[in-house]
Each structure stands twice: as C-alpha cells, then as structure tokens.
Amino acid sequence: MKGDIRRLVLKWLQASVHFAFAVSTPGIYQVFISRDTYGVKPVFRLLKKDGFLAVCSEGKGLVGLLQNNGSIEHVEPCLPGYYEEYDIAKTGKVTQVLHRQFHSLENLPMWRNIVQNCHPNKDDEVYSNIRLLFTEAVRKRLLANRRMGCLLSGGLDSSLTAALVVSLARETGIKYPIQTFTIGMEDSPDAMAAKKVAEHLGTEHHEVLFSPEEGLAVLDDVIKCLETYDTATIHGSVALYLLSRYIKERTDTVVLFAGEGSDELAQGYSYFHKAPSPQEGDADSRRLLKSISFFDVVRADRSTSAHGLELRMPFLDHYFTSYYLSLPAELRAPQNGIEKYLIRKSFDEKNLIPDEVLWRPKEIFSDGIASAKTSWYDVLKESIELKVTENMMQEAPYRFPFNTPTTKEGYYYRQIFETYYPGQSRWIPHFWMSKWNNDQ
C-alpha cells in the first residue's frame, strides 16, 4: 500500500498537476496525506494528543472539533510538497510515522524531455522553450468533462493564458465558445483592457461591474471563505469572490483558467525594479513562490471553490517553473524598465494578444478593478476607519501577540477572522510583504 501511494504521488508530480489528498484503505490501518509543491489545493489536519486524527480540505471543517479545555491543540495546514504517513493502532489511536518533503521548487522535473535545446544563454532558444513549456502547461490542463472558461483581467498573465486556451481548444476540437470573465468598478482599467483582449480572441465575454456597497457587503463572507486575515490577500479577493458568484449563478462554466503565479515566478511586482541585484531579485522570487500557498493561491483557489468552481493555474506548472528558474538571474530580472520582460519577449510578434496588452505594465489587482473615480483601497479604508479606535490599536499587541496588526484595516480583518477561527492565527506565518518598499 505504501509503495502504491508513493508511486501515485510521483505520478502526479511527473504529470505536473496540482493536488491534495488523504487516503485510508480499510484493513491497512494507515493514513496517507500529501499536497502539491505550491499548495494550490489545500488540506488541513488535526492530530490530538489522544491519537485522534481528522483531515479536511478547509480549516473550518475542523475547528469545531477543538476542545476548550486548556489543552494546546491546533488545526494545521499540511505543508506544500510534503508527504505524511500515519499508523492506526487497533485501539484507534493514530501516530504520525513519516513527515517528509518529496519535492520543492528547487528540484527540477525532467523538462528536458519536452524542450529540445536548453542553452540558457541563447536568447532564441530560451524564448522558444518558454513558449513551448507554457503552451504545454495549458494544453495538459484542457482535460475536463465540464465547460471551461478563463478569468481575464486584461493584464499579461491572464491574457496569455486565455489566448492559449482559445487556440488549443480549437486545436483539440472543443466546440463550445470559450467564455471569459472580468470584474471591476465603473471605468476600471482592467475591464477596459479585458474587453480589448476578448474582442481580439473572439471569446464570449462577460463583464461584471460591482459597487463599493456590494464589495463591503461580502467582506465578512470573504474572510470566512479565505480563512485568512492577511490584508493584501483580502484586498484582491472581494472582486474575485463576487465574480465567482456571478459565474456560478449566471453561466454553465465550471473549470476556469487564471494567470496566478506569474508575478511570483517572473518578478512581476513593481518593487522588483528596486532589487539591488539580479541575484537578490531571484532570491525574493523564490521566497514568494515558497510562501504562495498562504497568499495568492489562497485568494484564487478559495474565492472560486467557494462557489463550486475549479481553478487551474498553468503558470505554476512544475515543468514550466523549474525551467524558468534554471535560467540565469540576469535574464529573469526586469529589463529596460519592464517587469516580466522575458515572458513578454517570448510571445512578442506572435499575435496571440494585442501588443498594448502584451507590454501593459503590471497593475495591482485591487487597483486594476477600481474605478477611475474611486479607489477600492480608499473605500475599504474609509469604511473601517470609524470601526477601529485608537485605544483598540494600542491594545493590539496584547490581544493579538502573533502577527500583530499595525493598521486599522488589519485590526478589523483580524477581529473577523478570530470570530470564525479563534486561536488559529498561525494558519499564515507572516503577512504578505514586498522586499524593498511598501508597494505591491
């Protein structure tokens, strides 16, 4: 049985799919738990001192099993890229016997089986390999028995992903039109850019507008859904939560493609322009990838799965990420004042997406969805300002000694989180943070 499970993990790793599972076979008296390298799919566990083990895809399914008797017990997220084994005694007591990392972003899958030439200093071959590996990352995710569509912000990542989905769908004989979805406040930059891309691709496009009042109305639900109190994560999740609700209620699309992971992998955040050296930029890119399961992946996966949708993220394909990270740090750094230059250049002059979108600068998601007149950040700040007093902020280090909130907005989110998940603040080890300034 152990050998079969281990082979299953390796098979999924080789296929470069994202997964999380817990397996127990009657008569074997063992439990096996594992999660993919980037933690795209969540799994939580609760192992009590008396040997009681419970596993769930969300923490909220386990917090009710905690006893308020003074004992120190925590629901914990299983670590990405790890494999765990548990033995079950005849008495029913469960004991962990193995906790081992089976893969990390530092390990290279055999991407050499896909690309023909891997000379990292020959530009044409690098561009060709990036195109090939990313195209294959999208292609392998087109297997589905439900209708597929794409989240489309009008930025580089989601636009390239959507363009390849549309192209490969035709190639593989998918008959229905691909639907694309975008959301924003009135006159948002994202909505306008997404419309251009949708027209270029010929998709069945859905543009959803939301008001500040609608966003604020679901804030509590979003925090409960995400199981986080990280400010940056919550900022960008409200709109995606509303968009996912629309897709569930108004369409028959179930499987969605998205561009998540590119900013961490390809140094897409604006602060990377201030990296002291390519090597330090590379180190921070890897830092973000190693912690992505606590932040961007949570935003994307939970906001969609809360509405019964399945999100697929080809930029986090193991083959693609391992090849990209194998390239010299100098190539992967911003060039000519442009972030993600290497990916943009790889798809230049291919007419997949309009040039003004291919070379469009990075927008923070919560900024891109904002109205030209109204900032979503300002809406949140103004709404929360009077709900958290200065006295409450002064008491924050005593009430929340771990990951103490330093802003009123952060304090407000933490209050809501603790209402649903008391004592579980260590579900995120730290707040999302940029390395060299406060911009995202």
Tab-separated table of C-alpha atoms in Angstrom, residues 41-290:
chain	number	residue	atom	x	y	z
A	41	LYS	CA	-5.030	22.692	-3.353
A	42	PRO	CA	-5.490	22.956	0.436
A	43	VAL	CA	-5.594	20.231	3.088
A	44	PHE	CA	-5.730	20.675	6.870
A	45	ARG	CA	-5.265	18.184	9.699
A	46	LEU	CA	-5.925	17.970	13.415
A	47	LEU	CA	-3.917	15.398	15.384
A	48	LYS	CA	-4.797	15.357	19.070
A	49	LYS	CA	-2.633	14.052	21.905
A	50	ASP	CA	-5.029	11.140	22.420
A	51	GLY	CA	-4.326	9.966	18.857
A	52	PHE	CA	-7.466	11.365	17.227
A	53	LEU	CA	-6.804	12.413	13.587
A	54	ALA	CA	-9.128	14.456	11.400
A	55	VAL	CA	-8.433	15.744	7.869
A	56	CYS	CA	-10.343	18.291	5.777
A	57	SER	CA	-9.785	20.390	2.677
A	58	GLU	CA	-10.591	23.526	4.728
A	59	GLY	CA	-9.718	24.531	8.248
A	60	LYS	CA	-13.326	25.468	9.002
A	61	GLY	CA	-14.269	21.801	8.830
A	62	LEU	CA	-12.019	21.001	11.804
A	63	VAL	CA	-12.155	23.955	14.219
A	64	GLY	CA	-15.394	22.644	15.729
A	65	LEU	CA	-13.524	19.535	16.869
A	66	LEU	CA	-11.227	21.516	19.161
A	67	GLN	CA	-11.962	21.294	22.872
A	68	ASN	CA	-11.845	24.411	25.014
A	69	ASN	CA	-10.256	22.647	27.979
A	70	GLY	CA	-6.962	24.493	28.115
A	71	SER	CA	-5.106	21.900	26.049
A	72	ILE	CA	-2.859	23.179	23.297
A	73	GLU	CA	-4.271	21.804	20.049
A	74	HIS	CA	-4.226	23.425	16.654
A	75	VAL	CA	-5.685	22.778	13.256
A	76	GLU	CA	-2.717	22.921	10.890
A	77	PRO	CA	-2.365	23.269	7.123
A	78	CYS	CA	-0.314	20.449	5.644
A	79	LEU	CA	2.861	21.795	4.086
A	80	PRO	CA	3.122	22.005	0.285
A	81	GLY	CA	5.436	19.425	-1.250
A	82	TYR	CA	5.278	17.140	1.795
A	83	TYR	CA	4.122	13.561	2.246
A	84	GLU	CA	2.886	12.183	5.577
A	85	GLU	CA	2.159	8.678	6.840
A	86	TYR	CA	0.178	7.700	9.941
A	87	ASP	CA	-0.276	4.335	11.619
A	88	ILE	CA	-3.605	3.399	13.205
A	89	ALA	CA	-3.407	1.129	16.260
A	90	LYS	CA	-6.112	-1.466	16.943
A	91	THR	CA	-7.321	0.843	19.696
A	92	GLY	CA	-7.925	3.531	17.052
A	93	LYS	CA	-5.058	5.753	18.198
A	94	VAL	CA	-3.248	7.439	15.306
A	95	THR	CA	0.509	8.120	15.312
A	96	GLN	CA	2.495	10.028	12.696
A	97	VAL	CA	5.382	7.895	11.455
A	98	LEU	CA	6.637	9.910	8.482
A	99	HIS	CA	6.753	13.603	7.564
A	100	ARG	CA	8.997	14.098	4.547
A	101	GLN	CA	9.420	16.629	1.762
A	102	PHE	CA	9.108	14.905	-1.596
A	103	HIS	CA	9.529	17.929	-3.854
A	104	SER	CA	10.343	21.637	-3.820
A	105	LEU	CA	10.738	24.345	-6.414
A	106	GLU	CA	14.490	23.758	-6.183
A	107	ASN	CA	14.025	20.240	-7.626
A	108	LEU	CA	13.949	20.012	-11.408
A	109	PRO	CA	11.428	17.728	-13.115
A	110	MET	CA	12.620	16.324	-16.410
A	111	TRP	CA	11.642	19.296	-18.553
A	112	ARG	CA	14.493	18.275	-20.845
A	113	ASN	CA	12.136	15.579	-22.145
A	114	ILE	CA	9.970	18.349	-23.593
A	115	VAL	CA	12.334	21.021	-24.845
A	116	GLN	CA	14.871	20.128	-27.494
A	117	ASN	CA	17.524	22.710	-26.645
A	118	CYS	CA	18.362	24.095	-23.224
A	119	HIS	CA	21.157	26.597	-23.720
A	120	PRO	CA	20.280	29.330	-21.215
A	121	ASN	CA	22.430	31.958	-22.914
A	122	LYS	CA	20.947	31.642	-26.397
A	123	ASP	CA	18.037	34.067	-26.490
A	124	ASP	CA	16.093	32.486	-29.350
A	125	GLU	CA	16.158	29.073	-27.721
A	126	VAL	CA	15.134	30.495	-24.361
A	127	TYR	CA	12.151	32.301	-25.901
A	128	SER	CA	11.174	29.181	-27.825
A	129	ASN	CA	11.421	26.962	-24.737
A	130	ILE	CA	9.328	29.349	-22.648
A	131	ARG	CA	6.620	29.364	-25.321
A	132	LEU	CA	6.707	25.593	-25.652
A	133	LEU	CA	6.630	24.812	-21.942
A	134	PHE	CA	3.884	27.300	-21.142
A	135	THR	CA	1.812	26.113	-24.094
A	136	GLU	CA	2.160	22.537	-22.835
A	137	ALA	CA	1.235	23.680	-19.310
A	138	VAL	CA	-2.058	24.996	-20.702
A	139	ARG	CA	-2.628	22.039	-23.029
A	140	LYS	CA	-2.363	19.383	-20.309
A	141	ARG	CA	-4.980	21.258	-18.251
A	142	LEU	CA	-7.598	21.234	-21.003
A	143	LEU	CA	-8.870	17.804	-19.949
A	144	ALA	CA	-12.295	18.330	-18.406
A	145	ASN	CA	-15.820	16.999	-18.679
A	146	ARG	CA	-17.302	20.364	-17.720
A	147	ARG	CA	-17.307	23.642	-19.620
A	148	MET	CA	-14.092	25.655	-19.405
A	149	GLY	CA	-13.562	29.405	-19.337
A	150	CYS	CA	-10.962	31.990	-18.328
A	151	LEU	CA	-10.625	34.733	-15.761
A	152	LEU	CA	-9.466	37.755	-17.719
A	153	SER	CA	-8.136	40.904	-16.056
A	154	GLY	CA	-6.650	42.342	-19.229
A	155	GLY	CA	-3.116	42.017	-17.867
A	156	LEU	CA	-0.305	39.980	-19.370
A	157	ASP	CA	-0.760	36.772	-17.388
A	158	SER	CA	-4.484	36.181	-17.723
A	159	SER	CA	-4.460	37.371	-21.352
A	160	LEU	CA	-1.708	34.977	-22.442
A	161	THR	CA	-3.424	32.146	-20.612
A	162	ALA	CA	-6.779	32.897	-22.231
A	163	ALA	CA	-5.208	33.231	-25.680
A	164	LEU	CA	-3.637	29.790	-25.443
A	165	VAL	CA	-6.816	28.241	-24.045
A	166	VAL	CA	-8.793	29.595	-27.012
A	167	SER	CA	-6.184	28.476	-29.533
A	168	LEU	CA	-5.699	24.995	-28.086
A	169	ALA	CA	-9.434	24.488	-27.579
A	170	ARG	CA	-9.938	24.876	-31.316
A	171	GLU	CA	-6.998	22.569	-31.977
A	172	THR	CA	-8.363	19.845	-29.690
A	173	GLY	CA	-11.877	20.021	-31.129
A	174	ILE	CA	-13.752	21.773	-28.321
A	175	LYS	CA	-16.939	23.009	-29.965
A	176	TYR	CA	-18.374	25.489	-27.492
A	177	PRO	CA	-17.123	29.096	-27.375
A	178	ILE	CA	-14.705	29.858	-24.555
A	179	GLN	CA	-16.158	32.285	-22.050
A	180	THR	CA	-14.011	34.983	-20.452
A	181	PHE	CA	-14.869	36.877	-17.290
A	182	THR	CA	-13.720	40.167	-15.846
A	183	ILE	CA	-14.894	42.336	-12.967
A	184	GLY	CA	-14.344	45.906	-11.931
A	185	MET	CA	-15.908	49.088	-10.723
A	186	GLU	CA	-17.170	51.542	-13.313
A	187	ASP	CA	-14.444	52.597	-15.834
A	188	SER	CA	-11.848	50.285	-14.256
A	189	PRO	CA	-8.591	49.810	-16.225
A	190	ASP	CA	-8.902	46.031	-16.006
A	191	ALA	CA	-12.365	45.954	-17.548
A	192	MET	CA	-11.334	48.120	-20.482
A	193	ALA	CA	-8.172	46.117	-21.190
A	194	ALA	CA	-10.010	42.805	-20.847
A	195	LYS	CA	-12.593	43.904	-23.398
A	196	LYS	CA	-9.819	44.535	-25.944
A	197	VAL	CA	-8.371	41.090	-25.363
A	198	ALA	CA	-11.754	39.372	-25.546
A	199	GLU	CA	-12.515	41.071	-28.867
A	200	HIS	CA	-9.094	40.043	-30.173
A	201	LEU	CA	-9.663	36.413	-29.139
A	202	GLY	CA	-13.333	36.245	-30.125
A	203	THR	CA	-14.488	34.907	-26.766
A	204	GLU	CA	-17.942	35.047	-25.235
A	205	HIS	CA	-17.104	37.817	-22.823
A	206	HIS	CA	-18.809	38.675	-19.532
A	207	GLU	CA	-18.034	41.994	-17.879
A	208	VAL	CA	-19.307	42.304	-14.322
A	209	LEU	CA	-19.496	45.655	-12.538
A	210	PHE	CA	-19.726	45.953	-8.780
A	211	SER	CA	-20.349	48.885	-6.476
A	212	PRO	CA	-18.443	49.753	-3.288
A	213	GLU	CA	-21.544	48.771	-1.323
A	214	GLU	CA	-21.607	45.305	-2.905
A	215	GLY	CA	-17.949	44.799	-2.098
A	216	LEU	CA	-18.315	45.839	1.519
A	217	ALA	CA	-21.384	43.638	1.930
A	218	VAL	CA	-19.424	40.439	1.299
A	219	LEU	CA	-16.275	41.351	3.229
A	220	ASP	CA	-17.209	39.199	6.219
A	221	ASP	CA	-18.064	36.239	3.968
A	222	VAL	CA	-14.784	36.616	2.089
A	223	ILE	CA	-12.674	36.436	5.258
A	224	LYS	CA	-14.601	33.378	6.407
A	225	CYS	CA	-14.131	31.785	2.976
A	226	LEU	CA	-10.413	32.560	2.685
A	227	GLU	CA	-9.536	31.590	6.261
A	228	THR	CA	-7.014	34.415	6.393
A	229	TYR	CA	-6.580	37.896	7.858
A	230	ASP	CA	-3.789	39.000	5.518
A	231	THR	CA	-4.652	42.486	4.261
A	232	ALA	CA	-3.195	42.192	0.765
A	233	THR	CA	-4.928	38.856	0.174
A	234	ILE	CA	-8.310	40.171	1.263
A	235	HIS	CA	-7.940	43.326	-0.869
A	236	GLY	CA	-7.845	41.340	-4.078
A	237	SER	CA	-10.302	38.639	-3.081
A	238	VAL	CA	-13.533	40.589	-2.774
A	239	ALA	CA	-13.883	41.186	-6.504
A	240	LEU	CA	-12.946	37.598	-7.384
A	241	TYR	CA	-15.458	36.300	-4.859
A	242	LEU	CA	-18.203	38.398	-6.460
A	243	LEU	CA	-17.142	37.341	-9.957
A	244	SER	CA	-17.147	33.660	-8.977
A	245	ARG	CA	-20.647	34.040	-7.581
A	246	TYR	CA	-21.757	35.538	-10.887
A	247	ILE	CA	-20.183	32.690	-12.897
A	248	LYS	CA	-21.885	30.097	-10.707
A	249	GLU	CA	-25.303	31.739	-10.886
A	250	ARG	CA	-25.345	33.004	-14.474
A	251	THR	CA	-23.306	30.557	-16.592
A	252	ASP	CA	-22.557	26.862	-17.027
A	253	THR	CA	-18.762	27.289	-16.887
A	254	VAL	CA	-17.177	25.281	-14.070
A	255	VAL	CA	-13.461	24.966	-14.904
A	256	LEU	CA	-11.560	28.251	-15.004
A	257	PHE	CA	-8.042	29.162	-16.121
A	258	ALA	CA	-6.141	32.010	-14.463
A	259	GLY	CA	-2.743	33.700	-14.600
A	260	GLU	CA	-1.828	33.294	-10.922
A	261	GLY	CA	1.792	32.558	-10.095
A	262	SER	CA	3.416	34.592	-12.837
A	263	ASP	CA	4.186	37.607	-10.648
A	264	GLU	CA	5.999	35.463	-8.098
A	265	LEU	CA	7.834	33.389	-10.699
A	266	ALA	CA	8.734	36.127	-13.179
A	267	GLN	CA	9.283	39.026	-10.740
A	268	GLY	CA	6.164	40.858	-11.831
A	269	TYR	CA	5.598	43.081	-8.802
A	270	SER	CA	6.725	46.673	-9.245
A	271	TYR	CA	9.140	46.545	-6.310
A	272	PHE	CA	11.401	44.156	-8.244
A	273	HIS	CA	12.591	47.193	-10.207
A	274	LYS	CA	14.330	48.251	-6.984
A	275	ALA	CA	16.133	44.955	-6.394
A	276	PRO	CA	19.800	45.727	-5.601
A	277	SER	CA	20.958	42.948	-7.947
A	278	PRO	CA	19.532	40.190	-10.175
A	279	GLN	CA	20.630	37.629	-7.592
A	280	GLU	CA	18.681	39.340	-4.817
A	281	GLY	CA	15.676	39.590	-7.111
A	282	ASP	CA	15.958	35.872	-7.789
A	283	ALA	CA	16.122	35.108	-4.058
A	284	ASP	CA	12.979	37.118	-3.391
A	285	SER	CA	11.135	35.490	-6.280
A	286	ARG	CA	11.851	32.109	-4.702
A	287	ARG	CA	10.740	33.431	-1.314
A	288	LEU	CA	7.382	34.428	-2.776
A	289	LEU	CA	6.939	31.084	-4.524
A	290	LYS	CA	7.690	29.160	-1.340
